[in-house]
Short mmCIF file of C-alpha atoms and ligand atoms in Angstrom, two decimals:
data_model
loop_
_atom_site.label_atom_id
_atom_site.label_comp_id
_atom_site.label_asym_id
_atom_site.label_seq_id
_atom_site.Cartn_x
_atom_site.Cartn_y
_atom_site.Cartn_z
CA MET Y 1 -30.07 2.00 -0.36
CA GLU Y 2 -32.96 -0.35 -0.48
CA GLU Y 3 -32.36 -1.66 -3.93
CA GLY Y 4 -28.51 -1.71 -3.46
CA LEU Y 5 -28.84 -3.74 -0.24
CA ARG Y 6 -31.22 -6.20 -2.09
CA ARG Y 7 -28.84 -6.54 -4.82
CA ALA Y 8 -25.67 -6.71 -2.69
CA ALA Y 9 -27.31 -9.44 -0.48
CA GLU Y 10 -28.05 -11.44 -3.69
CA LEU Y 11 -24.59 -11.10 -5.08
CA LEU Y 12 -23.13 -12.13 -1.68
CA SER Y 13 -25.43 -15.14 -1.13
CA SER Y 14 -24.57 -16.61 -4.57
CA SER Y 15 -20.88 -15.83 -4.39
CA ARG Y 16 -18.47 -18.83 -3.76
CA GLN Y 17 -15.25 -17.20 -3.04
CA ALA Y 18 -16.15 -13.61 -1.38
CA VAL Y 19 -13.38 -11.73 0.22
CA ALA Y 20 -13.60 -8.52 2.14
CA LEU Y 21 -11.01 -5.48 2.15
CA THR Y 22 -11.24 -3.35 5.16
CA GLY Y 23 -9.98 0.06 6.15
CA ALA Y 24 -10.05 2.53 9.03
CA GLY Y 25 -13.61 3.19 8.37
CA VAL Y 26 -14.81 -0.03 9.88
CA SER Y 27 -13.21 0.87 13.29
CA THR Y 28 -14.38 4.62 13.68
CA GLU Y 29 -17.56 3.19 15.30
CA SER Y 30 -15.22 1.54 17.80
CA GLY Y 31 -13.90 5.02 18.66
CA ILE Y 32 -10.62 4.85 16.54
CA PRO Y 33 -10.28 7.94 14.39
CA ASP Y 34 -9.51 7.24 10.56
CA PHE Y 35 -7.13 9.04 8.58
CA ARG Y 36 -8.84 11.03 5.74
CA SER Y 37 -12.51 11.61 6.89
CA PRO Y 38 -13.04 15.30 7.91
CA GLY Y 39 -11.33 15.42 11.50
CA GLY Y 40 -9.27 12.14 10.65
CA LEU Y 41 -5.83 11.83 11.97
CA TRP Y 42 -4.22 13.17 8.80
CA SER Y 43 -6.43 16.55 9.10
CA ARG Y 44 -4.44 16.97 12.38
CA TYR Y 45 -0.92 15.43 11.90
CA ASP Y 46 1.20 15.59 8.62
CA PRO Y 47 1.82 11.90 7.89
CA SER Y 48 5.22 12.81 6.27
CA GLU Y 49 6.29 14.17 9.57
CA PHE Y 50 4.74 11.43 11.73
CA ALA Y 51 3.94 8.09 9.89
CA THR Y 52 6.97 7.64 7.85
CA LEU Y 53 10.06 5.33 8.45
CA SER Y 54 12.56 8.34 8.11
CA SER Y 55 10.54 10.59 10.46
CA PHE Y 56 10.43 7.68 13.13
CA LEU Y 57 14.22 7.26 12.88
CA ARG Y 58 14.79 10.90 12.66
CA ASP Y 59 12.68 11.91 15.75
CA PRO Y 60 11.37 8.86 17.77
CA VAL Y 61 10.62 11.17 20.57
CA ARG Y 62 8.08 13.12 18.65
CA PHE Y 63 6.70 9.87 17.14
CA TYR Y 64 5.97 8.38 20.58
CA GLN Y 65 4.67 11.72 21.92
CA LEU Y 66 2.00 11.82 19.31
CA ALA Y 67 1.45 8.04 19.41
CA SER Y 68 0.35 8.51 23.06
CA GLU Y 69 -2.75 10.05 21.55
CA PHE Y 70 -3.73 6.87 20.01
CA LEU Y 71 -3.67 4.59 22.92
CA SER Y 72 -7.43 4.41 22.67
CA VAL Y 73 -6.60 1.50 20.11
CA PHE Y 74 -5.68 -0.69 22.98
CA THR Y 75 -9.03 -0.33 24.77
CA ALA Y 76 -11.34 -0.43 21.62
CA GLU Y 77 -13.98 -3.10 21.32
CA PRO Y 78 -15.23 -4.64 17.82
CA ASN Y 79 -18.45 -3.19 16.59
CA GLU Y 80 -21.25 -4.47 14.68
CA GLY Y 81 -19.39 -4.05 11.39
CA HIS Y 82 -16.53 -6.22 12.51
CA ARG Y 83 -18.99 -8.94 13.89
CA ALA Y 84 -20.98 -8.87 10.69
CA LEU Y 85 -17.99 -9.71 8.68
CA ALA Y 86 -16.91 -12.59 11.29
CA GLU Y 87 -20.53 -13.98 10.86
CA LEU Y 88 -20.10 -13.88 7.02
CA GLU Y 89 -17.04 -16.12 7.55
CA GLU Y 90 -18.84 -18.32 10.05
CA MET Y 91 -21.66 -18.70 7.46
CA GLY Y 92 -19.02 -19.85 4.78
CA LEU Y 93 -19.77 -16.75 2.73
CA LEU Y 94 -16.68 -14.94 3.21
CA LYS Y 95 -12.97 -16.63 2.74
CA ALA Y 96 -11.07 -14.03 4.54
CA VAL Y 97 -10.76 -10.25 5.62
CA ILE Y 98 -7.82 -8.37 4.14
CA THR Y 99 -7.40 -5.48 6.35
CA GLN Y 100 -5.36 -2.14 6.33
CA ASN Y 101 -6.06 -1.92 10.00
CA VAL Y 102 -3.73 -2.65 12.81
CA ASP Y 103 -6.10 -2.68 15.66
CA GLY Y 104 -6.81 -6.46 15.64
CA LEU Y 105 -10.51 -5.71 16.00
CA HIS Y 106 -11.52 -8.28 13.17
CA GLN Y 107 -9.87 -11.04 15.17
CA ALA Y 108 -11.43 -9.87 18.48
CA ALA Y 109 -14.91 -10.02 16.61
CA GLY Y 110 -14.18 -13.62 15.58
CA SER Y 111 -12.86 -13.48 12.14
CA LYS Y 112 -10.49 -16.33 11.68
CA ARG Y 113 -8.67 -15.52 8.47
CA VAL Y 114 -7.25 -11.95 8.58
CA VAL Y 115 -4.57 -10.79 6.48
CA GLU Y 116 -2.96 -7.76 7.92
CA LEU Y 117 -1.36 -5.82 5.22
CA HIS Y 118 -0.09 -2.91 7.44
CA GLY Y 119 1.28 -5.04 10.28
CA ASN Y 120 -0.22 -5.05 13.72
CA LEU Y 121 -0.17 -3.60 17.19
CA ARG Y 122 0.29 -6.81 19.03
CA GLU Y 123 4.05 -6.69 18.91
CA CYS Y 124 7.12 -4.38 18.70
CA ARG Y 125 10.54 -5.07 17.36
CA CYS Y 126 14.00 -4.01 18.32
CA LEU Y 127 15.63 -2.12 15.31
CA SER Y 128 19.21 -2.97 16.45
CA CYS Y 129 19.00 -6.63 17.67
CA GLY Y 130 15.59 -7.59 15.84
CA THR Y 131 13.96 -9.00 18.94
CA VAL Y 132 10.22 -9.10 18.86
CA LEU Y 133 8.39 -8.18 21.99
CA PRO Y 134 4.76 -8.09 22.84
CA ILE Y 135 3.31 -4.63 22.59
CA GLU Y 136 2.78 -4.67 26.39
CA VAL Y 137 6.32 -4.42 27.01
CA LEU Y 138 6.60 -1.18 24.88
CA ALA Y 139 3.43 0.13 26.58
CA GLU Y 140 4.72 -0.34 30.03
CA LYS Y 141 8.00 1.45 29.19
CA LEU Y 142 6.06 4.42 27.52
CA VAL Y 143 3.33 4.69 30.01
CA GLN Y 144 4.24 3.48 33.27
CA ARG Y 145 7.98 4.51 33.05
CA GLY Y 146 7.79 7.51 30.66
CA GLU Y 147 10.57 6.00 28.61
CA ILE Y 148 10.43 7.95 25.45
CA PRO Y 149 11.50 6.55 23.10
CA PRO Y 150 11.16 3.09 24.58
CA ARG Y 151 14.41 0.89 24.15
CA CYS Y 152 15.26 -2.87 24.15
CA GLY Y 153 17.36 -4.28 26.67
CA CYS Y 154 20.29 -4.09 24.12
CA GLY Y 155 19.80 -0.27 23.91
CA GLY Y 156 18.13 -0.42 20.50
CA LEU Y 157 14.98 1.44 19.50
CA LEU Y 158 11.80 -0.30 19.95
CA LYS Y 159 9.29 0.12 17.02
CA PRO Y 160 5.64 -1.19 16.98
CA ASN Y 161 4.99 -3.76 14.25
CA VAL Y 162 2.97 -1.32 12.12
CA ILE Y 163 4.01 -0.44 8.66
CA LEU Y 164 5.07 3.18 8.26
CA PHE Y 165 5.16 5.03 5.08
CA GLY Y 166 8.32 4.06 3.22
CA GLU Y 167 8.47 0.76 4.82
CA SER Y 168 7.69 -2.48 2.72
CA LEU Y 169 4.65 -4.41 3.41
CA PRO Y 170 4.92 -7.98 4.99
CA ALA Y 171 5.69 -10.12 1.87
CA GLU Y 172 3.62 -13.01 3.14
CA ALA Y 173 0.65 -10.79 3.85
CA LEU Y 174 0.82 -9.13 0.41
CA ARG Y 175 1.30 -12.49 -1.31
CA GLU Y 176 -1.67 -13.94 0.41
CA ALA Y 177 -3.83 -10.87 -0.44
CA PHE Y 178 -3.03 -10.85 -4.05
CA GLU Y 179 -3.69 -14.59 -4.29
CA LEU Y 180 -7.19 -14.22 -2.41
CA VAL Y 181 -8.18 -11.53 -4.67
CA SER Y 182 -7.13 -13.03 -7.92
CA ARG Y 183 -9.30 -15.90 -7.16
CA CYS Y 184 -12.29 -14.25 -5.59
CA ASP Y 185 -15.75 -13.83 -7.40
CA LEU Y 186 -16.76 -10.96 -5.04
CA LEU Y 187 -14.83 -8.37 -3.25
CA LEU Y 188 -16.51 -6.51 -0.42
CA VAL Y 189 -14.56 -3.14 0.32
CA ALA Y 190 -15.67 -1.63 3.65
CA GLY Y 191 -14.49 1.55 5.20
CA SER Y 192 -11.52 2.56 3.13
CA SER Y 193 -10.80 5.73 0.91
CA LEU Y 194 -8.75 3.23 -1.34
CA MET Y 195 -6.03 6.13 -1.44
CA VAL Y 196 -3.23 3.93 -0.31
CA SER Y 197 -1.17 1.48 -2.54
CA PRO Y 198 -0.70 -1.52 -2.73
CA ALA Y 199 -3.91 -1.93 -0.85
CA ASN Y 200 -5.77 0.02 -3.49
CA PHE Y 201 -4.52 -2.32 -6.35
CA LEU Y 202 -6.58 -5.00 -4.88
CA PRO Y 203 -10.09 -3.72 -6.24
CA PRO Y 204 -9.06 -3.29 -9.67
CA MET Y 205 -7.32 -6.57 -9.58
CA ALA Y 206 -10.79 -8.28 -8.43
CA VAL Y 207 -12.61 -6.57 -11.24
CA GLU Y 208 -10.08 -7.52 -13.89
CA ALA Y 209 -10.54 -11.20 -12.59
CA GLY Y 210 -14.18 -10.82 -13.23
CA ALA Y 211 -15.37 -10.59 -9.62
CA GLU Y 212 -18.30 -8.49 -8.37
CA LEU Y 213 -17.17 -5.47 -6.53
CA LEU Y 214 -19.38 -4.19 -3.53
CA ILE Y 215 -18.36 -0.91 -1.66
CA VAL Y 216 -19.72 0.11 1.65
CA ASN Y 217 -18.25 3.46 2.46
CA GLU Y 218 -19.42 6.90 3.87
CA GLU Y 219 -17.90 8.77 1.11
CA PRO Y 220 -17.18 8.21 -2.48
CA THR Y 221 -13.92 6.23 -3.66
CA PRO Y 222 -12.19 6.02 -6.85
CA MET Y 223 -13.52 2.68 -7.48
CA ASP Y 224 -17.12 3.43 -7.06
CA ALA Y 225 -17.69 3.65 -10.98
CA PHE Y 226 -16.58 -0.09 -11.21
CA ALA Y 227 -18.60 -1.42 -8.48
CA SER Y 228 -21.56 -3.56 -8.90
CA VAL Y 229 -22.99 -2.09 -5.82
CA VAL Y 230 -22.13 1.03 -3.64
CA LEU Y 231 -23.78 1.23 -0.26
CA ARG Y 232 -23.26 4.77 1.13
CA GLY Y 233 -23.51 4.52 4.90
CA LYS Y 234 -21.90 3.34 8.06
CA THR Y 235 -20.36 -0.06 8.05
CA GLY Y 236 -21.62 -0.67 11.77
CA LYS Y 237 -25.12 -0.38 10.35
CA VAL Y 238 -24.92 -1.35 6.69
CA LEU Y 239 -22.88 -4.60 7.17
CA PRO Y 240 -25.16 -6.30 9.84
CA GLU Y 241 -28.25 -5.33 7.53
CA LEU Y 242 -26.51 -6.99 4.70
CA VAL Y 243 -25.98 -10.13 6.69
CA ARG Y 244 -29.73 -10.07 7.86
CA ARG Y 245 -30.81 -10.06 4.14
CA VAL Y 246 -28.50 -12.74 3.30
CA LYS Y 247 -29.89 -14.90 5.95
CA GLU Y 248 -33.46 -14.13 4.50
CA ILE Y 249 -32.45 -15.26 1.00
CA ARG Y 250 -30.45 -18.52 2.14
N1 APR T 301 -18.74 3.52 7.96
C1 APR T 301 -18.37 3.72 6.73
N2 APR T 301 -17.36 4.33 6.20
C2 APR T 301 -16.60 5.07 6.99
C3 APR T 301 -16.93 5.02 8.51
C4 APR T 301 -18.08 4.43 8.94
N3 APR T 301 -18.38 4.35 10.16
N4 APR T 301 -15.87 5.87 9.02
C5 APR T 301 -15.21 6.34 8.03
N5 APR T 301 -15.59 5.95 6.98
C6 APR T 301 -14.83 5.96 5.56
C7 APR T 301 -14.47 7.33 5.31
O1 APR T 301 -15.36 8.11 4.50
C8 APR T 301 -13.08 7.10 4.46
O2 APR T 301 -13.50 7.16 3.11
O3 APR T 301 -13.90 5.12 5.53
C9 APR T 301 -12.70 5.64 4.89
C10 APR T 301 -11.39 5.64 5.72
O4 APR T 301 -10.45 6.09 4.71
P1 APR T 301 -8.96 6.33 5.33
O5 APR T 301 -9.16 7.23 6.71
O6 APR T 301 -8.20 6.92 4.24
O7 APR T 301 -8.52 4.87 6.01
P2 APR T 301 -7.82 3.71 5.06
O8 APR T 301 -8.48 3.64 3.75
O9 APR T 301 -7.95 2.58 5.85
O10 APR T 301 -6.32 4.16 4.88
C11 APR T 301 -5.46 3.37 4.31
O11 APR T 301 -3.68 4.95 4.92
O12 APR T 301 -2.53 6.24 6.40
C12 APR T 301 -2.55 5.05 5.99
O13 APR T 301 -1.72 3.16 7.05
C13 APR T 301 -2.68 4.11 6.94
O14 APR T 301 -4.10 1.99 6.88
C14 APR T 301 -4.07 3.31 6.59
C15 APR T 301 -4.08 3.62 4.88
#
């Protein structure tokens, strides 16, 4: 780890266009379960039954019954890993965070440029009239009034603005992510299994463009072999240590 941290800090401090790509692993230390770690959400729920657009439309009641298990996301606080990435942006060393997460914790930690590939939990939308409402409206219907599934005033079904399997990703976010990665000279992947596309196209794209690839993850990923440095550990510990070493070098 020592040598890896030294090398990673060197690469990061000499980069000019570094970008981060994060996954659910950066939020587990904030109390939000990830998906594919042992005990992660997909070890307890079948995503094909719970997290696809068709399953949502087929049985919105079941979706919302299970979704009430994840309400912790609304009270979660950013952790040291989120704050370390915000600090790298503040230092002018990180251009943006591209995230697969919908918890808004990067923004809460102070990151300014955050590209949300899988939507967000700040808003919901009516599938009939298209009205966009703050998520609080949906939460109030669900939690206070026990309205399952929560509906719009027009009677249409309300859906949180998170991207479910089978839904297309927000075009603008995807365009911005591809543009950032095609121009980056370093991609820092943190807390992602890199199992889901198109997010997992980004690391190969970065390597293809000649960028250095740094991976911070508790478990191996399919891109480890292509990384300049792999740091095996918790993002809440490794990322702040990385920032500390970058500060020593600068
Ligand atoms: N520090 C470092 N790594 C961690 C930590 C941590 N504290 N906690 C978990 N991890 C690692 C796990 O080992 C795992 O490899 O983070 C990775 C999380 O992987 P996933 O659970 O697959 O999450 P993610 O890569 O974000 O999934 C992508 O899949 O289900 C969809 O839409 C969902 O956005 C999600 C997408």
